[in-house]
mmCIF file of C-alpha atoms and ligand atoms in Angstrom:
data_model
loop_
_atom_site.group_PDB
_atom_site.id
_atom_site.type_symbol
_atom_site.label_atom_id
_atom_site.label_comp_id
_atom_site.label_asym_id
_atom_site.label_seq_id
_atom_site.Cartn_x
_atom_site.Cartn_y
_atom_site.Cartn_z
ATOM 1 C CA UNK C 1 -36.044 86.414 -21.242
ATOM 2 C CA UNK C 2 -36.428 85.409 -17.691
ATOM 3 C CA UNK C 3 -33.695 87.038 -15.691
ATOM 4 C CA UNK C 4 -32.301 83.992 -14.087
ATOM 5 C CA UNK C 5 -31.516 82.720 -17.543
ATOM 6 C CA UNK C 6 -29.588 86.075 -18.572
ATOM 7 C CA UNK C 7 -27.784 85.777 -15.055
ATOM 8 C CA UNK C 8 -26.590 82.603 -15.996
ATOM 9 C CA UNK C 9 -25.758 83.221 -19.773
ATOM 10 C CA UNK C 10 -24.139 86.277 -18.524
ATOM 11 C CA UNK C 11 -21.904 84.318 -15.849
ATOM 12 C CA UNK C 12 -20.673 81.400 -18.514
ATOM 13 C CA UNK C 13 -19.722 84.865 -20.563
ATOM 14 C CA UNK C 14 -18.041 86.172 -17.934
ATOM 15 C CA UNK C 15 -15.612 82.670 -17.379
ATOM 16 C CA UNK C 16 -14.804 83.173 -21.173
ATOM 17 C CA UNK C 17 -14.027 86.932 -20.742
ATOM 18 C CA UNK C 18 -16.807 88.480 -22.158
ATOM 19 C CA UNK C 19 -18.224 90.983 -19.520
ATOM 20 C CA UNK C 20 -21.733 91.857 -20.609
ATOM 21 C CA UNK C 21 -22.289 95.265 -19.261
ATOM 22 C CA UNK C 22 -26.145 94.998 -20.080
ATOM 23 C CA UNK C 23 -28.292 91.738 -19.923
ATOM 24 C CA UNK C 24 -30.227 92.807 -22.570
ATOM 25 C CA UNK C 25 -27.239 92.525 -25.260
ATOM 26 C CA UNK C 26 -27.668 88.949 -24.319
ATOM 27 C CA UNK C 27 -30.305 89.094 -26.408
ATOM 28 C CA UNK C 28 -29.828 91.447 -29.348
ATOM 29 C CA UNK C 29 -26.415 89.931 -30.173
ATOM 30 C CA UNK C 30 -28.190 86.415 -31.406
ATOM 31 C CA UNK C 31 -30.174 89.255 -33.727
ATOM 32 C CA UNK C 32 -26.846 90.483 -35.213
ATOM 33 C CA UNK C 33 -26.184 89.932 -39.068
ATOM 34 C CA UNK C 34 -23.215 91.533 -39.393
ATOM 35 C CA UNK C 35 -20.260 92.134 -37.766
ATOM 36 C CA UNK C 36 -18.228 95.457 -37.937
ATOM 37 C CA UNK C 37 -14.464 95.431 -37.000
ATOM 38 C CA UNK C 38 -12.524 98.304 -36.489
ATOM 39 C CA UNK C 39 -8.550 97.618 -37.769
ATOM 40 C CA UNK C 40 -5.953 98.834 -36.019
ATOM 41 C CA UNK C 41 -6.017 98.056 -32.123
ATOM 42 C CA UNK C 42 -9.152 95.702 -32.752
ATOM 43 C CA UNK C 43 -8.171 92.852 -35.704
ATOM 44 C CA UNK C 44 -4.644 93.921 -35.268
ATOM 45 C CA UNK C 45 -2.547 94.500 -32.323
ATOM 46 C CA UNK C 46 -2.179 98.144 -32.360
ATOM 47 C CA UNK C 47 1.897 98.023 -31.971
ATOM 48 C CA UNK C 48 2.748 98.823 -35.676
ATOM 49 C CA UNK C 49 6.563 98.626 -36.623
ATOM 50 C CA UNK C 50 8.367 101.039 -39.292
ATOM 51 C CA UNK C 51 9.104 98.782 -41.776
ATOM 52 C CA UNK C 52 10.380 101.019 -45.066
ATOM 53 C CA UNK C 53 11.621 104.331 -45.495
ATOM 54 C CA UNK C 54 12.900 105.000 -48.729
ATOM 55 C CA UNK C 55 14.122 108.937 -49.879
ATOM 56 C CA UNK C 56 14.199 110.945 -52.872
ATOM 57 C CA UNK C 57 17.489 111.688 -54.210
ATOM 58 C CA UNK C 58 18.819 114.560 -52.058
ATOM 59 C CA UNK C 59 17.472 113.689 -48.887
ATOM 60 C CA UNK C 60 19.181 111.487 -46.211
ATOM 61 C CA UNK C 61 17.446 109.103 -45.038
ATOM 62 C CA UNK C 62 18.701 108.661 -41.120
ATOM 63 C CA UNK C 63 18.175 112.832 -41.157
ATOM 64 C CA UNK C 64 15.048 112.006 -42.275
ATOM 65 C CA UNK C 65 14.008 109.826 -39.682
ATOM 66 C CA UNK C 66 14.845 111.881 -36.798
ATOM 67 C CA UNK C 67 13.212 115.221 -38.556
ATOM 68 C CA UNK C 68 9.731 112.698 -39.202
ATOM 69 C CA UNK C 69 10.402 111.011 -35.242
ATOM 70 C CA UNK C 70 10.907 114.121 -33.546
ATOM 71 C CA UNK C 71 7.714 115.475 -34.839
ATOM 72 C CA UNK C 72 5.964 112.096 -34.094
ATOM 73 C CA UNK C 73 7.301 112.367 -30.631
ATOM 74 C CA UNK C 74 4.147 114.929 -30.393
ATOM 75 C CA UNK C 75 1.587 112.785 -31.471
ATOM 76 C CA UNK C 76 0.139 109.424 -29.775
ATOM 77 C CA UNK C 77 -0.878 107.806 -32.939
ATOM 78 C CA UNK C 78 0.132 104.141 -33.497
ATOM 79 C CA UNK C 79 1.962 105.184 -36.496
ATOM 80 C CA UNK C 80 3.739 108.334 -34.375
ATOM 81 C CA UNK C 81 4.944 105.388 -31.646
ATOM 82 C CA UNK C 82 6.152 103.314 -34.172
ATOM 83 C CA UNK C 83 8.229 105.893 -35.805
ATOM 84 C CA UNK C 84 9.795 107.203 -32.504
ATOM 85 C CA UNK C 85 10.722 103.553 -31.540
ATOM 86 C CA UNK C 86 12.235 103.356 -34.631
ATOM 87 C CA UNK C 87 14.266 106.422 -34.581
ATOM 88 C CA UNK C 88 15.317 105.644 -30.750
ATOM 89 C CA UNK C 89 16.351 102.217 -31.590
ATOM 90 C CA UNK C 90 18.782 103.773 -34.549
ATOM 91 C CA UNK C 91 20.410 105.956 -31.934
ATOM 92 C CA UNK C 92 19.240 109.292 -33.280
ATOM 93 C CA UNK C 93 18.933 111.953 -31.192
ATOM 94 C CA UNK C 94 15.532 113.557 -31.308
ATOM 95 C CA UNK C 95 14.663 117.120 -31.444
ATOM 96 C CA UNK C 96 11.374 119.300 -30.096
ATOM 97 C CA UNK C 97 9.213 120.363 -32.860
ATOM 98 C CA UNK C 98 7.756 123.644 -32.411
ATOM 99 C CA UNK C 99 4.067 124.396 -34.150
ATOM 100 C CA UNK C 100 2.800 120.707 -33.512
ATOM 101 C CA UNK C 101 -0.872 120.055 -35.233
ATOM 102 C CA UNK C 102 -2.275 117.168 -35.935
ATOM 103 C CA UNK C 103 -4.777 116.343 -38.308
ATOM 104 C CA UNK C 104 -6.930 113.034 -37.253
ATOM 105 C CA UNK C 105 -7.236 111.317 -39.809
ATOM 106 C CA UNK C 106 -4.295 112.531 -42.105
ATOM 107 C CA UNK C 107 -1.493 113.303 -40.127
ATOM 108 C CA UNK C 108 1.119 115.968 -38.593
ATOM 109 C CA UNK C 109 2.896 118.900 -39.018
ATOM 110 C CA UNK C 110 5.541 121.689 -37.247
ATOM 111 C CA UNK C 111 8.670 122.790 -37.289
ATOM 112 C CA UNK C 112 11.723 121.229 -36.620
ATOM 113 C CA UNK C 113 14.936 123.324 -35.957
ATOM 114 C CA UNK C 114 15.234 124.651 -39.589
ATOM 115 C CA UNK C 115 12.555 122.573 -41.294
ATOM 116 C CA UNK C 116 9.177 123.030 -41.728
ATOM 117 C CA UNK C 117 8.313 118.952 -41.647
ATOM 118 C CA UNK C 118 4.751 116.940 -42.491
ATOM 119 C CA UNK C 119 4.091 113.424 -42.484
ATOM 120 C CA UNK C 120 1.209 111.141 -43.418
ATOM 121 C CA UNK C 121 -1.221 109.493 -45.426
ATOM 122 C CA UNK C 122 -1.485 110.205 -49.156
ATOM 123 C CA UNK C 123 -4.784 112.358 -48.409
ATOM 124 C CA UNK C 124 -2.792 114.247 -46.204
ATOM 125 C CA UNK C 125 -0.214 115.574 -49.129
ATOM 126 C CA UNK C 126 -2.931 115.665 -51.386
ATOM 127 C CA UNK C 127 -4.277 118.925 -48.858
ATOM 128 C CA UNK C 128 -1.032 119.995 -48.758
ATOM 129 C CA UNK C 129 -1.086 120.507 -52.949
ATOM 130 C CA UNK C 130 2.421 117.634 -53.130
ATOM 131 C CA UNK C 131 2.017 114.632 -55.936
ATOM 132 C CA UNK C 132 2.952 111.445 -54.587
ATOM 133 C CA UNK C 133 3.143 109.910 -57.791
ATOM 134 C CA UNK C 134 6.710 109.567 -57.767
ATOM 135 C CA UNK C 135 5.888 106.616 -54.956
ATOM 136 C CA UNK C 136 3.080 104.739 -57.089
ATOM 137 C CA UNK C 137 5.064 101.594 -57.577
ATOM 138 C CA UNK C 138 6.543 101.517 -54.471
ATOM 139 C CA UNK C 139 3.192 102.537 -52.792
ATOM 140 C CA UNK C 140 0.874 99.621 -54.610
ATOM 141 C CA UNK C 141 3.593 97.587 -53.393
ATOM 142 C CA UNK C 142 3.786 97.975 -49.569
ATOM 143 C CA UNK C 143 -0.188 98.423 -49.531
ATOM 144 C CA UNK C 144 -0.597 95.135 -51.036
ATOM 145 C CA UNK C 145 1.924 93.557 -48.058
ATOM 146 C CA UNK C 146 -1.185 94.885 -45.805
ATOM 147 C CA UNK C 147 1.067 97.960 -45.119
ATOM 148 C CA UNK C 148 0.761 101.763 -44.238
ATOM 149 C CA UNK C 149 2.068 103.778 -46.381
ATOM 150 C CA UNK C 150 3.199 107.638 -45.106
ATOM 151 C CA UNK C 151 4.584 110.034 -46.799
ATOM 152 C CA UNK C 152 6.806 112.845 -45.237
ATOM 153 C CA UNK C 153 7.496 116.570 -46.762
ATOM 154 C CA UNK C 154 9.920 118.677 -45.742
ATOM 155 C CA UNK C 155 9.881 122.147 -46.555
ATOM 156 C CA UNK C 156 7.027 121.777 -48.796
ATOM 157 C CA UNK C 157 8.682 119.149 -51.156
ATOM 158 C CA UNK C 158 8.107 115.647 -51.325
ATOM 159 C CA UNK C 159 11.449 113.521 -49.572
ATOM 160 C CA UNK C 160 9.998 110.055 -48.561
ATOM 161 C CA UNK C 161 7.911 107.052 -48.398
ATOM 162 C CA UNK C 162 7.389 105.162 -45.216
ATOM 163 C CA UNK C 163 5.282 102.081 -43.934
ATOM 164 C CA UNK C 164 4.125 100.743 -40.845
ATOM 165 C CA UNK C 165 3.153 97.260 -40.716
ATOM 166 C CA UNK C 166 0.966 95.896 -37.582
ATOM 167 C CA UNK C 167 0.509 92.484 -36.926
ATOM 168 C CA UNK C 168 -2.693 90.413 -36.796
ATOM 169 C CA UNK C 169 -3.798 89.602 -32.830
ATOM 170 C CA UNK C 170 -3.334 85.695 -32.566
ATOM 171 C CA UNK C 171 -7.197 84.886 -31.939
ATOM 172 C CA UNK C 172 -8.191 86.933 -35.121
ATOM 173 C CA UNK C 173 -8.511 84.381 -38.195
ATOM 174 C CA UNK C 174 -10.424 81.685 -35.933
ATOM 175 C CA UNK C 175 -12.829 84.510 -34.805
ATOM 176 C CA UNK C 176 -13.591 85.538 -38.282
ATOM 177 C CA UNK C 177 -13.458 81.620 -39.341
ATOM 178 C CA UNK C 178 -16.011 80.974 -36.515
ATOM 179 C CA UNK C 179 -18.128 84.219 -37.145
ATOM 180 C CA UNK C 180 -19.130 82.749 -40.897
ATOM 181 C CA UNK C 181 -19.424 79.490 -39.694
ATOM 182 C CA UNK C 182 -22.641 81.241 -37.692
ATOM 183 C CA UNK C 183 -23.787 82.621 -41.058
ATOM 184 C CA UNK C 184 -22.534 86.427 -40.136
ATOM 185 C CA UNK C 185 -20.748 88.872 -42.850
ATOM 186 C CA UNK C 186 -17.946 90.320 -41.468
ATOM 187 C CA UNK C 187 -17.131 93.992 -42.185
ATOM 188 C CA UNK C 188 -14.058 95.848 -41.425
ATOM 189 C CA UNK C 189 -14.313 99.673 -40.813
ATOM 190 C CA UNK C 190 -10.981 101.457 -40.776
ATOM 191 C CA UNK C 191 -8.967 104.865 -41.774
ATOM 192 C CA UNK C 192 -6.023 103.459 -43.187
ATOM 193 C CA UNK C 193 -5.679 103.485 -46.834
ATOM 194 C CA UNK C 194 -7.786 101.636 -49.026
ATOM 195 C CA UNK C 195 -5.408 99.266 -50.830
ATOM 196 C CA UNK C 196 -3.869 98.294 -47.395
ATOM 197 C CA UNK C 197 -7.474 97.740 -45.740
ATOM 198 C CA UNK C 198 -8.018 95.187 -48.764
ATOM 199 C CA UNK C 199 -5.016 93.426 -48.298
ATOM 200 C CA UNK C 200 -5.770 92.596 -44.661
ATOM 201 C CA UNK C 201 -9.158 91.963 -45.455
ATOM 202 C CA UNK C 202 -8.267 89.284 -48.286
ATOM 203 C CA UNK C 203 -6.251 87.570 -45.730
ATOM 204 C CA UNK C 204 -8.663 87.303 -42.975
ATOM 205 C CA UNK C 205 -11.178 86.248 -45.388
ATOM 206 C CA UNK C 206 -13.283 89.529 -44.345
ATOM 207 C CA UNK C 207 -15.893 90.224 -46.727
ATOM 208 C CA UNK C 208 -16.758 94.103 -46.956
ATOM 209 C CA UNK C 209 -14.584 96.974 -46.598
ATOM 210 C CA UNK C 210 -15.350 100.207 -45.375
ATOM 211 C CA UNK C 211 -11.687 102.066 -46.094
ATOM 212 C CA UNK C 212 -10.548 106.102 -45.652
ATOM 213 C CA UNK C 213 -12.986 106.427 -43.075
ATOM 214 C CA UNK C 214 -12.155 110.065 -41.251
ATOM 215 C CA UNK C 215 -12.255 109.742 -37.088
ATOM 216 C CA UNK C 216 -16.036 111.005 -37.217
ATOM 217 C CA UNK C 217 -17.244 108.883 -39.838
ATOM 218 C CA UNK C 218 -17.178 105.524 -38.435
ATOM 219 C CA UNK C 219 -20.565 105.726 -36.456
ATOM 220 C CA UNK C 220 -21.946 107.016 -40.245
ATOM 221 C CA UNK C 221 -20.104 103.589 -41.653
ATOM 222 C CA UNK C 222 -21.966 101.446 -39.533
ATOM 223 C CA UNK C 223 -25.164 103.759 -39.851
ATOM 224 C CA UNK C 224 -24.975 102.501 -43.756
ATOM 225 C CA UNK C 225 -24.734 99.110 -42.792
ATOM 226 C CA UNK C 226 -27.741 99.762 -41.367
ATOM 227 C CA UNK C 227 -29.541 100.893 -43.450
ATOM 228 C CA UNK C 228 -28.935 97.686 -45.944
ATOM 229 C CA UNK C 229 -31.036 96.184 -43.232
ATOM 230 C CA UNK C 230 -28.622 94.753 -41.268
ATOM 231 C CA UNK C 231 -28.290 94.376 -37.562
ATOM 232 C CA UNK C 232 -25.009 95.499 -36.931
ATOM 233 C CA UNK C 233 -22.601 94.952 -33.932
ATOM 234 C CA UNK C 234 -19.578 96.528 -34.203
ATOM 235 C CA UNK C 235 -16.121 95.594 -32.539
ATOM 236 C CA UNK C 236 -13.651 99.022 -31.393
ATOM 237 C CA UNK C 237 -11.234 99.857 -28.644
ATOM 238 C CA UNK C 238 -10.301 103.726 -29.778
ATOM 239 C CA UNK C 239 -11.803 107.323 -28.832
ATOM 240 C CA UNK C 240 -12.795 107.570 -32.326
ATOM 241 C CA UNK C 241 -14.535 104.002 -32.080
ATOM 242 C CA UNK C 242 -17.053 105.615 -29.443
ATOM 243 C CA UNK C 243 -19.851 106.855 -31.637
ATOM 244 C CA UNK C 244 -19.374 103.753 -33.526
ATOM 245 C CA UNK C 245 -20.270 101.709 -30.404
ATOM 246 C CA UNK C 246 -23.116 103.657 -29.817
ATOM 247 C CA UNK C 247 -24.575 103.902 -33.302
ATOM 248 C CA UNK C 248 -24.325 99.686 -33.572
ATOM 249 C CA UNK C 249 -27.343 97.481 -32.386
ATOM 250 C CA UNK C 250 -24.453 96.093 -30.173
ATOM 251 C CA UNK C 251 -21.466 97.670 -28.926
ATOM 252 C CA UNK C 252 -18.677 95.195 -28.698
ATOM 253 C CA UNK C 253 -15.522 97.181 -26.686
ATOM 254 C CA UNK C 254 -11.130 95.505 -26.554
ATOM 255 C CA UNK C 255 -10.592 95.323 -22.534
ATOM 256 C CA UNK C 256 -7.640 96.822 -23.394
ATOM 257 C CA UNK C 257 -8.869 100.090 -25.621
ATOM 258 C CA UNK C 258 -10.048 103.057 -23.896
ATOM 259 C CA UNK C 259 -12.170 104.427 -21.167
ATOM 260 C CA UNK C 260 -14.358 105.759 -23.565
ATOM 261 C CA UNK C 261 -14.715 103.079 -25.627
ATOM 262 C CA UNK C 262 -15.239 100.764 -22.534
ATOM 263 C CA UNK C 263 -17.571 103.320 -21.217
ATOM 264 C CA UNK C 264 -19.708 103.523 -24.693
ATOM 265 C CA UNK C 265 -20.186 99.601 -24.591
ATOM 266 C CA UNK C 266 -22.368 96.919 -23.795
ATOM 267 C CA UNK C 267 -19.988 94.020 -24.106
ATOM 268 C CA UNK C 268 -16.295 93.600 -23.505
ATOM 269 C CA UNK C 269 -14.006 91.261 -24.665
ATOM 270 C CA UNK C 270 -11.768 91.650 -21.394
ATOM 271 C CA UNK C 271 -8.203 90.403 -22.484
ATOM 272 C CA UNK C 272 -8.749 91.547 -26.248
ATOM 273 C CA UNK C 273 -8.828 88.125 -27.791
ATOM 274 C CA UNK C 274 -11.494 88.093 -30.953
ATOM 275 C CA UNK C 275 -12.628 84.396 -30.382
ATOM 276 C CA UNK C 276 -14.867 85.996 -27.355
ATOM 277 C CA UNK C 277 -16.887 87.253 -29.901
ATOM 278 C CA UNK C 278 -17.808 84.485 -31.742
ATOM 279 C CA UNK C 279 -17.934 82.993 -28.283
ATOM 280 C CA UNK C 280 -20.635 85.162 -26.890
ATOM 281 C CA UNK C 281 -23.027 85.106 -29.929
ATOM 282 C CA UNK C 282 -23.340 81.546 -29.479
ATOM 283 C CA UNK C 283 -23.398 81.648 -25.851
ATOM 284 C CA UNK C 284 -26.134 84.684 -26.719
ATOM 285 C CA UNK C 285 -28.178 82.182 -28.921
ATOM 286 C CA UNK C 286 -27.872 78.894 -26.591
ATOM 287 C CA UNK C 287 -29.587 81.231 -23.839
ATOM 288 C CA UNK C 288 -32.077 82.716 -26.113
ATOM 289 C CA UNK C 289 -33.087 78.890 -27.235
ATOM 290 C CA UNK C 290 -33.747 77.985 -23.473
ATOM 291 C CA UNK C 291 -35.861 80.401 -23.337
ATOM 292 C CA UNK C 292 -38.080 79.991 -25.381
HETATM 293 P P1 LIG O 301 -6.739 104.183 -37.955
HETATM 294 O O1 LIG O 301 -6.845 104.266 -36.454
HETATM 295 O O2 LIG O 301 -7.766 103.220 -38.523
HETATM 296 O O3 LIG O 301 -5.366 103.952 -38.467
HETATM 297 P P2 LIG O 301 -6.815 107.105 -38.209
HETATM 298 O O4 LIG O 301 -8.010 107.870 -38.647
HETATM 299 O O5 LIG O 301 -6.318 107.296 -36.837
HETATM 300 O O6 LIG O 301 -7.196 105.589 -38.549
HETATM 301 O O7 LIG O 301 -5.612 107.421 -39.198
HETATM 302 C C1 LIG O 301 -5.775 107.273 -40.583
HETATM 303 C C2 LIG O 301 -4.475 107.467 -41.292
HETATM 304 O O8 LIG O 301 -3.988 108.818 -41.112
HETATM 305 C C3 LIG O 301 -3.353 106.589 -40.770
HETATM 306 O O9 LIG O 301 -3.412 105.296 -41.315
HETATM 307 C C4 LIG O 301 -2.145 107.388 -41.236
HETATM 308 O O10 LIG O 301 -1.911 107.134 -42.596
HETATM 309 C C5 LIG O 301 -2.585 108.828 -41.075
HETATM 310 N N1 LIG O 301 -2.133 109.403 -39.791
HETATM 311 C C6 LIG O 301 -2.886 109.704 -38.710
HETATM 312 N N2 LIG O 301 -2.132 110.193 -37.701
HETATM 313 C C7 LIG O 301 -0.843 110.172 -38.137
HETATM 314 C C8 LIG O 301 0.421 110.518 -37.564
HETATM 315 N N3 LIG O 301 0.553 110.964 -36.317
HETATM 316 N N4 LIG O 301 1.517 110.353 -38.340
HETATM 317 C C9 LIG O 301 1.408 109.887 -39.597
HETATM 318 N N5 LIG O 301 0.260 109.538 -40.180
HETATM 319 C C10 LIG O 301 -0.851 109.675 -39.477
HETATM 320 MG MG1 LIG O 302 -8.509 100.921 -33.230
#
């Protein structure tokens, strides 16, 4: 490519917020076949919202929220924030846990006043030895809603379901719509439960699911994309999206994620919106064509 034609490719990119942070992904992005999404943050806004909470006999469930909030209040998961906000907008009063640990991936733990208190994902009672079977129904049920369920133990026994639900971004079902109008598959790479992932997915029309996918496996997700023979460029904003980036044939960062993401990437999509992407692949394969 001559370099006046990647300066000016590059500059009509840059009026539709897409900061190319290497000419030469000008040119590998018209070579991409697939595109890999991360979820939360990245097709969705990253501002979930408790939805449910629903206790087992025994347990009440405002007590329950401020012993599952006021362990949250350590963490800076999505799913902690929403929680917290949750418990602050019911009035309750929150309490420091003591013992904090999170688990990326699965969830937290510690101790709050008198109770020893854990909350998250299904995998994350499964370590812990607790059955959530007593939830299935109600589980199936929230996942298929495209929600996140949690599950929260307190003193070692099982005492509720929660969900999280986080919205779509406004720009994301015309990206994907204008993504397979260029002939790309669209994956979506995520850690949230499997059933949920789907349910997003069918809605967005998203065709392959990579679900349950621990913090340090997402650069191996896109690796296996890969090695179907694809040429992969793969969409993030999160810490854990950084290998990710780097792994894909193009590294495709939210303006709004973080420093390390933004650092890892070759594009941006400055103000977050999805229809950049689309955007810049044809942009990407206008320029190419002049080229040649
Ligand atoms: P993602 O960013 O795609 O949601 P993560 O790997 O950060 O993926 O988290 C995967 C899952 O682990 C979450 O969907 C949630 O179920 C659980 N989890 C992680 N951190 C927490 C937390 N602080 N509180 C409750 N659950 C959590
Ligand atoms: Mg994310």
């Amino acid at each position: 490519a001559t370099p006046v034609s990647v300066m000016v490719g590059t500059g009509k990119a840059a009026e539709m917020g897409v900061l190319f942070r290497k000419g030469e992904a000008l040119q590998t992005l018209q070579e991409a076949q697939v595109i890999a999404l991360d979820k939360t943050g990245t097709l969705t806004q990253g501002k979930p919202e408790l939805t449910d909470l629903q206790a087992l006999e025994g347990f009440d469930e405002a007590e329950l929220l401020r012993l599952v909030a006021s362990l949250e209040k350590s963490s800076e998961h999505p799913v902690a924030q929403a929680i917290v906000k949750a418990a602050q907008g019911r009035g309750l009063e929150l309490s420091e846990p003591v013992d904090f640990e999170a688990l990326p991936g699965y969830g937290v733990g510690g101790q709050v006043g008198i109770y020893r208190v854990e909350v998250g994902a299904d995998r994350y009672m499964a370590r812990l030895g607790l059955d959530v079977s007593a939830f299935g129904a109600e589980a199936a049920r929230l996942a298929d809603e495209g929600k996140t369920p949690l599950y929260a133990a307190v003193n070692g026994k099982l005492a509720a379901i929660l969900a999280v639900a986080d919205p779509i971004k406004e720009g994301t079902p015309e990206a994907i719509a204008a993504l397979h109008r260029q002939g790309l598959k669209v994956a979506m790479i995520t850690g949230d439960h499997r059933r949920t992932a789907q349910a997003i997915a069918r809605q967005l029309g998203i065709d392959e699911v990579l679900a349950e996918v621990l913090p340090a496996g997402k650069a191996d997700a896109v690796k296996e994309l890969q090695a179907q023979g694809y040429k992969v460029a793969f969409v993030g904003d999160g810490i854990n999206d950084a290998p990710a980036l780097a792994q894909a044939d193009v590294g495709i960062a939210i303006g709004t994620g973080t420093d390390v993401a933004l650092e890892t990437a070759d594009v941006i999509l400055i103000s977050g919106d999805l229809r950049g992407v689309p955007g810049a692949i044809a942009l990407s394969r206008a320029t190419l064509k002049n080229i040649r």
